[in-house]
Tab-separated table of C-alpha atoms and ligand atoms in Angstrom:
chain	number	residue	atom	x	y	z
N	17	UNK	CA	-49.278	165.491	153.318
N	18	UNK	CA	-50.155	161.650	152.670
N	19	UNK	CA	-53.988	162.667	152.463
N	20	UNK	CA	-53.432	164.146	149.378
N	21	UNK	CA	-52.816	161.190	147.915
N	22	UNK	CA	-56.510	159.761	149.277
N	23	UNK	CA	-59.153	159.408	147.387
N	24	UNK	CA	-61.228	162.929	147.621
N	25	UNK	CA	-64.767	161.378	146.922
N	26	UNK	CA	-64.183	158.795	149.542
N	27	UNK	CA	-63.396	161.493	152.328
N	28	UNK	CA	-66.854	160.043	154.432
N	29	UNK	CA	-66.758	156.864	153.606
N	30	UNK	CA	-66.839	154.524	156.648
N	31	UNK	CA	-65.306	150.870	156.671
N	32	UNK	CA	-68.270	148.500	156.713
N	33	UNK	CA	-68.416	147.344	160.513
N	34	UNK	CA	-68.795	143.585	160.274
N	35	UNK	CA	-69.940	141.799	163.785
N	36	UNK	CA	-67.374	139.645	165.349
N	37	UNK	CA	-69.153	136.378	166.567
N	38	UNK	CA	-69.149	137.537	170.217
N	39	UNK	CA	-72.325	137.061	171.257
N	40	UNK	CA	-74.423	133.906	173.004
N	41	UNK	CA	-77.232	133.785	170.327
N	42	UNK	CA	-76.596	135.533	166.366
N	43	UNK	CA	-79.621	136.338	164.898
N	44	UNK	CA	-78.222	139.468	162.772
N	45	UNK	CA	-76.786	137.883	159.609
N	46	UNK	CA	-78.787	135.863	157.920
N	47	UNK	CA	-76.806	132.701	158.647
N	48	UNK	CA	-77.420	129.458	158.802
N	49	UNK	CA	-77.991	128.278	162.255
N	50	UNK	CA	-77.428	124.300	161.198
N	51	UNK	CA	-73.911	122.337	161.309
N	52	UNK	CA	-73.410	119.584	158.951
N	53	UNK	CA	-73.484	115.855	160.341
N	54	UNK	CA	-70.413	114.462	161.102
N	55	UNK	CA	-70.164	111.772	158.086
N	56	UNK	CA	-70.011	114.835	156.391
N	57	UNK	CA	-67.414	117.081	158.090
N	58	UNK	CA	-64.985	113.693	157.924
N	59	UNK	CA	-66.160	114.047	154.105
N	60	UNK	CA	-64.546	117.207	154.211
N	61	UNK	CA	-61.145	116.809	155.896
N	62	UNK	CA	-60.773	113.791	153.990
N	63	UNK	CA	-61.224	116.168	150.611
N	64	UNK	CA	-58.738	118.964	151.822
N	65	UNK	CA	-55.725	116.084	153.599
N	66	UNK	CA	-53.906	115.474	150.379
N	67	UNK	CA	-53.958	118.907	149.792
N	68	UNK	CA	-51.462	120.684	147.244
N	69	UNK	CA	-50.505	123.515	149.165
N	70	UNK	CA	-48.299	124.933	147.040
N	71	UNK	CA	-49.792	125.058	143.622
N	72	UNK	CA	-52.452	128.038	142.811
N	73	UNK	CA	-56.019	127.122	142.524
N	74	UNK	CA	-58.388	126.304	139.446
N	75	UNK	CA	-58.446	130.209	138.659
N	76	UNK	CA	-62.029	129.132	136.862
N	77	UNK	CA	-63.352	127.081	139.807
N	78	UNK	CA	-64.035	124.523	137.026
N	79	UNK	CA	-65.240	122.157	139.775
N	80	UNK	CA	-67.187	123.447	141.747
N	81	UNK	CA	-69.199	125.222	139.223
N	82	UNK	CA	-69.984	122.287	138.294
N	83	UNK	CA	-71.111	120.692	140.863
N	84	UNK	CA	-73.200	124.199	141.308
N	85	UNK	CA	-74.397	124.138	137.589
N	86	UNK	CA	-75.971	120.545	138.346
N	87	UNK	CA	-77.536	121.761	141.827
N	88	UNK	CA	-79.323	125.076	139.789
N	89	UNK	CA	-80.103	123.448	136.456
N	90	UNK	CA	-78.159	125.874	134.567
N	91	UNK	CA	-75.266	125.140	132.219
N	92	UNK	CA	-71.328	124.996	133.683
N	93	UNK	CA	-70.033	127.436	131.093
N	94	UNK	CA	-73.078	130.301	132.251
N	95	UNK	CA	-71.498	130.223	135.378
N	96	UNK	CA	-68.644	132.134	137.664
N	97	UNK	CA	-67.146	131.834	141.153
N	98	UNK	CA	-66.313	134.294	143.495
N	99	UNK	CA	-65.480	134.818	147.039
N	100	UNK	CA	-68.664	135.215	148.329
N	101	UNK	CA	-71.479	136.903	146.198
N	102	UNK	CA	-70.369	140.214	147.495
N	103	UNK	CA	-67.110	139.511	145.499
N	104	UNK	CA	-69.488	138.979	142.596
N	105	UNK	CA	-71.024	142.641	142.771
N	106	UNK	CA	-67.912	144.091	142.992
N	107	UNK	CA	-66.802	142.254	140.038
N	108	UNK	CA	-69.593	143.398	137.882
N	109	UNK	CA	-69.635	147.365	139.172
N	110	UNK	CA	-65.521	146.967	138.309
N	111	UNK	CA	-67.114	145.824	134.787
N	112	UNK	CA	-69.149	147.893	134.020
N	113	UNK	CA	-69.254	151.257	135.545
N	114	UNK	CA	-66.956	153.957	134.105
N	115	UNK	CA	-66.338	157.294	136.274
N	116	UNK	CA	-69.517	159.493	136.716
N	117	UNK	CA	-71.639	156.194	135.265
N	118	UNK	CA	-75.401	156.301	137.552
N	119	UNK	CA	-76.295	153.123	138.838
N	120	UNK	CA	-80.132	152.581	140.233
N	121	UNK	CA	-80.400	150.629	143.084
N	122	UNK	CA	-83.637	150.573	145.496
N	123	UNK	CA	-83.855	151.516	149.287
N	124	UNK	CA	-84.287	149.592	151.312
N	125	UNK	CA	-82.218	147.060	149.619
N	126	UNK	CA	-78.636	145.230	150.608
N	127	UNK	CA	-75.974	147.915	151.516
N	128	UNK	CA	-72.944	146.537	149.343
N	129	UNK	CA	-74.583	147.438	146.222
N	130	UNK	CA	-74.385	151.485	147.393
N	131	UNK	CA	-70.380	150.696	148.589
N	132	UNK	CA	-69.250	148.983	145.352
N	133	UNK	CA	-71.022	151.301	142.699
N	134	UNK	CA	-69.532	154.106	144.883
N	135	UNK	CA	-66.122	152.319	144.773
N	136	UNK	CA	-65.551	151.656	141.134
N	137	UNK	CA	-66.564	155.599	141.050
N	138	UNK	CA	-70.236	155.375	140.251
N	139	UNK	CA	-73.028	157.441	141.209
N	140	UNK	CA	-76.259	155.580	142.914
N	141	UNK	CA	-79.721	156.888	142.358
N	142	UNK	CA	-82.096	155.494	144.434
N	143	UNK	CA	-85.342	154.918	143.753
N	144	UNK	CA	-87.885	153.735	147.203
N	145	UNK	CA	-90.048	151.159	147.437
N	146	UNK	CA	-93.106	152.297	149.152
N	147	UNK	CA	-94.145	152.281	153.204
N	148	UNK	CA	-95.102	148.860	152.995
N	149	UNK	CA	-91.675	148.129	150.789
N	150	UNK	CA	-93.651	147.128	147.509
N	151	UNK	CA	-92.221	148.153	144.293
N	152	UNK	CA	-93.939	150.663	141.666
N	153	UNK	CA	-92.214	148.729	138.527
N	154	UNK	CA	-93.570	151.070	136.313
N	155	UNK	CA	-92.208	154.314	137.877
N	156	UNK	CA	-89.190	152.165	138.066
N	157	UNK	CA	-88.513	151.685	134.491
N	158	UNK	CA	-89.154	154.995	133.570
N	159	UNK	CA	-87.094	156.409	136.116
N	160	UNK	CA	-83.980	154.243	135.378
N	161	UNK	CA	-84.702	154.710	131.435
N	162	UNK	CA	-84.817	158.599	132.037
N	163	UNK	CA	-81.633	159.028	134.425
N	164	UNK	CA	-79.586	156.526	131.683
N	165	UNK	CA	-78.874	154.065	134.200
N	166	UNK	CA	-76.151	151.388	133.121
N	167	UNK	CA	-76.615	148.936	135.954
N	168	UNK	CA	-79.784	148.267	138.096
N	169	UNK	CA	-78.876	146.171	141.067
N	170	UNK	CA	-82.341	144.130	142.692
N	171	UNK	CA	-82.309	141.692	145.460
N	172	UNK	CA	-84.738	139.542	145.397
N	173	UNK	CA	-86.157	138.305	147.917
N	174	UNK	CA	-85.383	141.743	149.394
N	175	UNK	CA	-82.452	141.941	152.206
N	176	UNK	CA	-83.597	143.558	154.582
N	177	UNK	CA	-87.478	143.814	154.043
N	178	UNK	CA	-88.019	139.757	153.198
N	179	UNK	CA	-90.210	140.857	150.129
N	180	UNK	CA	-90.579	139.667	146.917
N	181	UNK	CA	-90.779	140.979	143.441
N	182	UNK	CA	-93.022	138.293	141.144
N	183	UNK	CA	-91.276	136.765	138.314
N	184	UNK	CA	-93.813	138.742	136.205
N	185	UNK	CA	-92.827	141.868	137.301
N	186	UNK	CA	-88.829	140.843	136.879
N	187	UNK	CA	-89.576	140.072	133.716
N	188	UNK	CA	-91.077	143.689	132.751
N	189	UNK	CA	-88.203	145.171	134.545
N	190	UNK	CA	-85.338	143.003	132.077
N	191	UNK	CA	-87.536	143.928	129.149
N	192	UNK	CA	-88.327	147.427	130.040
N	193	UNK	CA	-84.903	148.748	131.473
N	194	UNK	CA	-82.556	149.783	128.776
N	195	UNK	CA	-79.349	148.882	131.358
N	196	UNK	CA	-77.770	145.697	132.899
N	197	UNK	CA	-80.354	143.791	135.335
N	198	UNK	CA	-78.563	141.703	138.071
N	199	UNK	CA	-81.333	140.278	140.251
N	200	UNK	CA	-79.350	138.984	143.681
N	201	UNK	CA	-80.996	135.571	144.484
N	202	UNK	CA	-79.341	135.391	147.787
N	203	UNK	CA	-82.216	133.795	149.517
N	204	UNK	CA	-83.707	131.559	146.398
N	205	UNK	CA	-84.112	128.746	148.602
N	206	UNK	CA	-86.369	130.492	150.639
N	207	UNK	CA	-88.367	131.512	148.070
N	208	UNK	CA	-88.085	129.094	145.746
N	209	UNK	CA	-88.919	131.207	142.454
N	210	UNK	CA	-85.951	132.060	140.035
N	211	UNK	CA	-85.252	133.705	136.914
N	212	UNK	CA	-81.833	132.182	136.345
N	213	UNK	CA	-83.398	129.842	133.548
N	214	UNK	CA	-83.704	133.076	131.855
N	215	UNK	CA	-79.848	133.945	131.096
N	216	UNK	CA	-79.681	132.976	127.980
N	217	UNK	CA	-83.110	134.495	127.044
N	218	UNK	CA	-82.254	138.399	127.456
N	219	UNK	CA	-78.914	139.919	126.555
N	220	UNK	CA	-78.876	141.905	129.879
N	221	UNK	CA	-79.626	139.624	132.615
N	222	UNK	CA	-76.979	138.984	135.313
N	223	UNK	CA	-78.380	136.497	138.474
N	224	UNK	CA	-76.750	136.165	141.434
N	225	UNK	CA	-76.413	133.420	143.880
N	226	UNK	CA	-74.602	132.423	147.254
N	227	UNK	CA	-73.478	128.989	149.740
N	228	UNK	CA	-73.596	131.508	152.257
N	229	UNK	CA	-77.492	131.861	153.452
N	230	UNK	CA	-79.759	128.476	152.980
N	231	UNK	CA	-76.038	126.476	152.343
N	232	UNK	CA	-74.694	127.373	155.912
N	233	UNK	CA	-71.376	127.880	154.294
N	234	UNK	CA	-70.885	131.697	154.975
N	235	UNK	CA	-67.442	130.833	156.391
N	236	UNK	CA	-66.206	129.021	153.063
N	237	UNK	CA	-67.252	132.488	151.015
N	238	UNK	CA	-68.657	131.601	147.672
N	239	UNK	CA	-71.035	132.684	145.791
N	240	UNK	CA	-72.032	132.070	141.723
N	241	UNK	CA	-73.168	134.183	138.873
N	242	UNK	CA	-74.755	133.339	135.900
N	243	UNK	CA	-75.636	135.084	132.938
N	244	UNK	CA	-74.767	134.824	129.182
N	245	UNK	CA	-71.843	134.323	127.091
N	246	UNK	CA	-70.974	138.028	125.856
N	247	UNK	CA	-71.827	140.009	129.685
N	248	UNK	CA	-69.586	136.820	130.885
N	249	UNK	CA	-66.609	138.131	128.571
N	250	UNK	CA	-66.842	141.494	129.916
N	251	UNK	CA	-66.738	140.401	133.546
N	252	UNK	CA	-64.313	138.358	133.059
N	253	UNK	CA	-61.902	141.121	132.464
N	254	UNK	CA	-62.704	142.210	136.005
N	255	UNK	CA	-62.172	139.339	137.984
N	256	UNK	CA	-59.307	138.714	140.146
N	257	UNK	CA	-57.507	135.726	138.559
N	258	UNK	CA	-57.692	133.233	141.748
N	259	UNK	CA	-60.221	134.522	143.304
N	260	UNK	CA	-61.267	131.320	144.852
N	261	UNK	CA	-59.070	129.577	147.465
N	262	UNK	CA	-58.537	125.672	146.609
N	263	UNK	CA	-59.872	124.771	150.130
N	264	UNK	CA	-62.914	126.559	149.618
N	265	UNK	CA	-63.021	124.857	145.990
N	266	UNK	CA	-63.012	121.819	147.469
N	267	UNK	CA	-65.176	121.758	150.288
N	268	UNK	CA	-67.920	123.783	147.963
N	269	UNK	CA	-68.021	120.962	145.593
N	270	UNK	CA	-68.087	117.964	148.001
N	271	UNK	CA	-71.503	120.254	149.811
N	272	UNK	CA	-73.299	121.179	146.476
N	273	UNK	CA	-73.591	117.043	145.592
N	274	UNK	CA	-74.949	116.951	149.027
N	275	UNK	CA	-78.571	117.993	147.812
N	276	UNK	CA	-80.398	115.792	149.968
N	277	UNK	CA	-78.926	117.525	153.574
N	278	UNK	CA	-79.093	120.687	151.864
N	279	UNK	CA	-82.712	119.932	150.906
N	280	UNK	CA	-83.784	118.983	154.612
N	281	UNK	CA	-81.354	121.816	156.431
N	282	UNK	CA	-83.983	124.485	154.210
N	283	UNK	CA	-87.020	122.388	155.019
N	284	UNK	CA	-85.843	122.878	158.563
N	285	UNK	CA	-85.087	126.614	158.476
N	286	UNK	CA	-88.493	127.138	156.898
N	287	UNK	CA	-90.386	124.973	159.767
N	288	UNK	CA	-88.135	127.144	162.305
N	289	UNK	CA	-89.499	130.647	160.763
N	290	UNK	CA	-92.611	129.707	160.834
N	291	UNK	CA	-92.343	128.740	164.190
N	292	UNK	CA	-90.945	132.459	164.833
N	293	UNK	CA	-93.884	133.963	162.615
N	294	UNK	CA	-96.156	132.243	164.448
N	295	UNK	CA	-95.113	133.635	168.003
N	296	UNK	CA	-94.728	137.081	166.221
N	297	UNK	CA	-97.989	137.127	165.604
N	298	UNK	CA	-99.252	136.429	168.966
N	299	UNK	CA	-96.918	139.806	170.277
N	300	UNK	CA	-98.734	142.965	170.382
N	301	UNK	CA	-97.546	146.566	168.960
N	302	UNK	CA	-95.097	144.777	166.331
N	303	UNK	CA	-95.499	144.821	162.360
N	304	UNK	CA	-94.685	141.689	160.921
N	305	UNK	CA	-93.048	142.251	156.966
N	306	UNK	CA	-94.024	139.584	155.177
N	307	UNK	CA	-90.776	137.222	154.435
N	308	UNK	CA	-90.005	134.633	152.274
N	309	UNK	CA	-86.391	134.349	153.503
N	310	UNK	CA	-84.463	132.723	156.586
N	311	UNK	CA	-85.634	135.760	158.121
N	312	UNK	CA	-88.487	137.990	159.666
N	313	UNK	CA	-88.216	142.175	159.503
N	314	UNK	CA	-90.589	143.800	161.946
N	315	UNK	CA	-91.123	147.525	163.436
N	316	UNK	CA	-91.515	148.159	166.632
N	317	UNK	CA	-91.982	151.540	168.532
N	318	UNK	CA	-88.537	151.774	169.776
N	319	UNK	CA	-85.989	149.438	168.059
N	320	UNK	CA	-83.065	150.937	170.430
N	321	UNK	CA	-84.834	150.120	173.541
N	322	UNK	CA	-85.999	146.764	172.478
N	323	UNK	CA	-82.522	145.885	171.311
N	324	UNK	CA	-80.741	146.898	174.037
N	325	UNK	CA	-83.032	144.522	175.722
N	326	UNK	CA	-81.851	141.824	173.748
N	327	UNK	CA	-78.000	142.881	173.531
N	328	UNK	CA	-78.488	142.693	177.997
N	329	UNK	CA	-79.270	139.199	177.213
N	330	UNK	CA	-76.568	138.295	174.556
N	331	UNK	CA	-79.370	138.250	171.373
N	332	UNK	CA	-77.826	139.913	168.935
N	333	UNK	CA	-80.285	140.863	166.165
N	334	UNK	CA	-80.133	143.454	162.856
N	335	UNK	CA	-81.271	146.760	164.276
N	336	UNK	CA	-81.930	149.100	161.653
N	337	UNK	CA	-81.443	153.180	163.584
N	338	UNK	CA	-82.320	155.639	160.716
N	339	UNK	CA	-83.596	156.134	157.498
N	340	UNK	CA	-86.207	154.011	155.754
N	341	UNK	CA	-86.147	151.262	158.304
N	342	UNK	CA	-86.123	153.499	161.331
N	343	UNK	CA	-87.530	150.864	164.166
N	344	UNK	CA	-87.087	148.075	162.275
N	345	UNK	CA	-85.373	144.917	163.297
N	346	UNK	CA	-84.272	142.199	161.218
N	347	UNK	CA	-84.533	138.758	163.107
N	348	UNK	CA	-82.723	135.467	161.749
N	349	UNK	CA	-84.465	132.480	162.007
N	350	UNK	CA	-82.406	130.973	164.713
N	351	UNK	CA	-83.057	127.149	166.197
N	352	UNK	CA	-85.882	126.482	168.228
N	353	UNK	CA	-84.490	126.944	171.594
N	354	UNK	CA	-82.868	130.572	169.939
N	355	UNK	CA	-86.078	131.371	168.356
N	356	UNK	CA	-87.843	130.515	171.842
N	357	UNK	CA	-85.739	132.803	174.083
N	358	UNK	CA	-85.740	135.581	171.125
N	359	UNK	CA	-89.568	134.999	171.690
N	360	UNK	CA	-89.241	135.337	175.586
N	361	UNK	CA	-87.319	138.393	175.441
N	362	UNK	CA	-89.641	139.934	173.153
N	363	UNK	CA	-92.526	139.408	175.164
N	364	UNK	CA	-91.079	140.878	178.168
N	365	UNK	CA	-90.231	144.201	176.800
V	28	PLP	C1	-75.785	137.987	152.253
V	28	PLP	C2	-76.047	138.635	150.946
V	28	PLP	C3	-75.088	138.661	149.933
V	28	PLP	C4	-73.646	138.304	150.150
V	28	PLP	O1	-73.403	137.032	150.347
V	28	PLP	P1	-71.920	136.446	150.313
V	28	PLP	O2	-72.000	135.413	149.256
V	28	PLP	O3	-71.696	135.906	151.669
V	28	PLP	O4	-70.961	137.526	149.959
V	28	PLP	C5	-75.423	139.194	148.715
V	28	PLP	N1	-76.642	139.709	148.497
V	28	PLP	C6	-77.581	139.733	149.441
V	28	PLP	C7	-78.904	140.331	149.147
V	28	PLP	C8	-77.309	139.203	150.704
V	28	PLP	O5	-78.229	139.291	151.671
């Protein structure tokens, strides 16, 4: 029988069940909603026209990490490239986990980490954040100390919650966990507080960044890590060889010297959330999770209802069914005239 040559301890797993863009108004991935002006899309095709086809690709991305290295403040040679930051995780679980190795991650906390550790043949323990999705650090560090953790994966802000860990408390987590730290940065922008300056400071710091979120370059998929020379090596060995197309080489670079549109798009998002927040807040029966992403996370007494309100009228938002976040929805910040009929629906039901 072909199944016996299937992995046994992926019997249940279930392919991860991306949307397909085929619906009037996305507010369920934590996208940008903005386009890029025009100068800048002719920019672009002008970059890619000459194009060598049919040569392979910088297989370090020498470029664009560049060009990334100068937008964070970090130096070139801290830095790699992958498709997407999700490319990056795997890349570090291939690393670093060994059959049988545990890996802490927390719940509720982005879903890849769970599906990579599990991959490379890890084990995930999984420690919760509270009800109102703050972290115990403390009970943290002792837990991941006494289950001999090797990796601890954080995301920080928190996808899906929106909360935030303080760069205090990151810092007692690096010093007090005896494993590999990779604190995901997805939504820095949002937040604006980083520990990436601190690579070079702690032997087992990994940070991770992405274009796709406060960039608006989810289609491109690329993301960056940084961290120090010797965890570098190691990952190294991991990582697919050209991993990164050329066109999304290009196009990266030319949009990471563009600081000043990439500056205004986030000053935009964050005017546009707290337009959401603020008609949140004026909505009865809803909690509101405090955010500091291009987001808002908020409970409701029956998620399925209200979201098959909003699927009736084309809205599709992050509807969270079981578990942790049972009645939760996850709302992106959309543009006004999204956000305003988001708003409208909500009201109604
Ligand atoms: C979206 C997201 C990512 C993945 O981003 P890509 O670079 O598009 O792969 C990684 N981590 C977190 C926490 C995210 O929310």
């Amino acid at each position: 029988m072909i199944k016996n040559f299937f992995r046994e301890d992926l019997k249940d797993f279930k392919p991860y069940d991306a949307e397909k863009n085929e619906y009037r108004i996305r507010m369920d991935a934590n996208e940008s909603y903005l386009h890029f002006p025009d100068e800048l899309k002719e920019k672009l095709l002008e970059a890619v026209k000459d194009f060598a086809l049919n040569r392979y690709p910088d297989p370090t991305a020498s470029d664009v990490c560049r060009a990334y290295a100068d937008y964070a403040k970090v130096d070139f040679n801290s830095l790699m490239a992958g498709n997407g930051s999700d490319e990056l995780i795997q890349i570090t679980s291939n690393a670093f986990i060994n059959d049988g190795d545990k890996v802490m991650i927390l719940s509720p906390d982005f879903s890849m980490y769970n599906i990579y550790i599990k991959l490379a043949g890890g084990i995930p323990i999984v420690f919760d954040l509270d009800e109102d999705f703050k972290l115990n650090a403390e009970e943290l560090i002792d837990n991941v100390n006494r289950e001999e953790v090797k990796l601890l994966f954080i995301s920080n802000p928190n996808n899906p919650t929106g909360g935030v860990i303080s760069r205090e408390t990151i810092i007692k987590i690096i010093e007090g966990c005896n494993c590999i730290v990779v604190i995901d940065e997805a939504y820095y922008e949002f937040y604006g507080k980083t520990v990436i300056d601190l690579i070079d400071k702690y032997e087992n710091l990994i940070v991770l960044r992405t274009c796709s979120k406060a960039m608006g370059l989810a289609a491109l998929r690329v993301g960056f890590l940084a961290s120090n020379k010797i965890l570098l090596n190691e990952l190294r060995k991991a990582k697919p060889p050209y991993n990164l197309n050329a066109v999304t080489q290009t196009i990266a670079e030319v949009v990471l010297r563009e600081t000043e549109i990439i500056n205004s798009n986030i000053k935009a998002i964050l005017e546009e959330r707290e337009f959401l927040l603020q008609g949140l807040k004026e909505i009865e029966n809803i909690k509101i999770y405090p955010t500091n992403s291009n987001f808002v996370t908020i409970k409701v007494n029956d998620a399925e209802k209200v979201n098959k309100k909003f699927l009736e009228e084309g809205i599709k938002v992050r509807s969270f069914k079981a578990g942790r976040l049972k009645n939760c929805l996850r709302i992106t910040v959309g543009s006004r005239a999204e956000n305003e009929e988001f708003l409208k629906v909500l009201r109604r039901v």
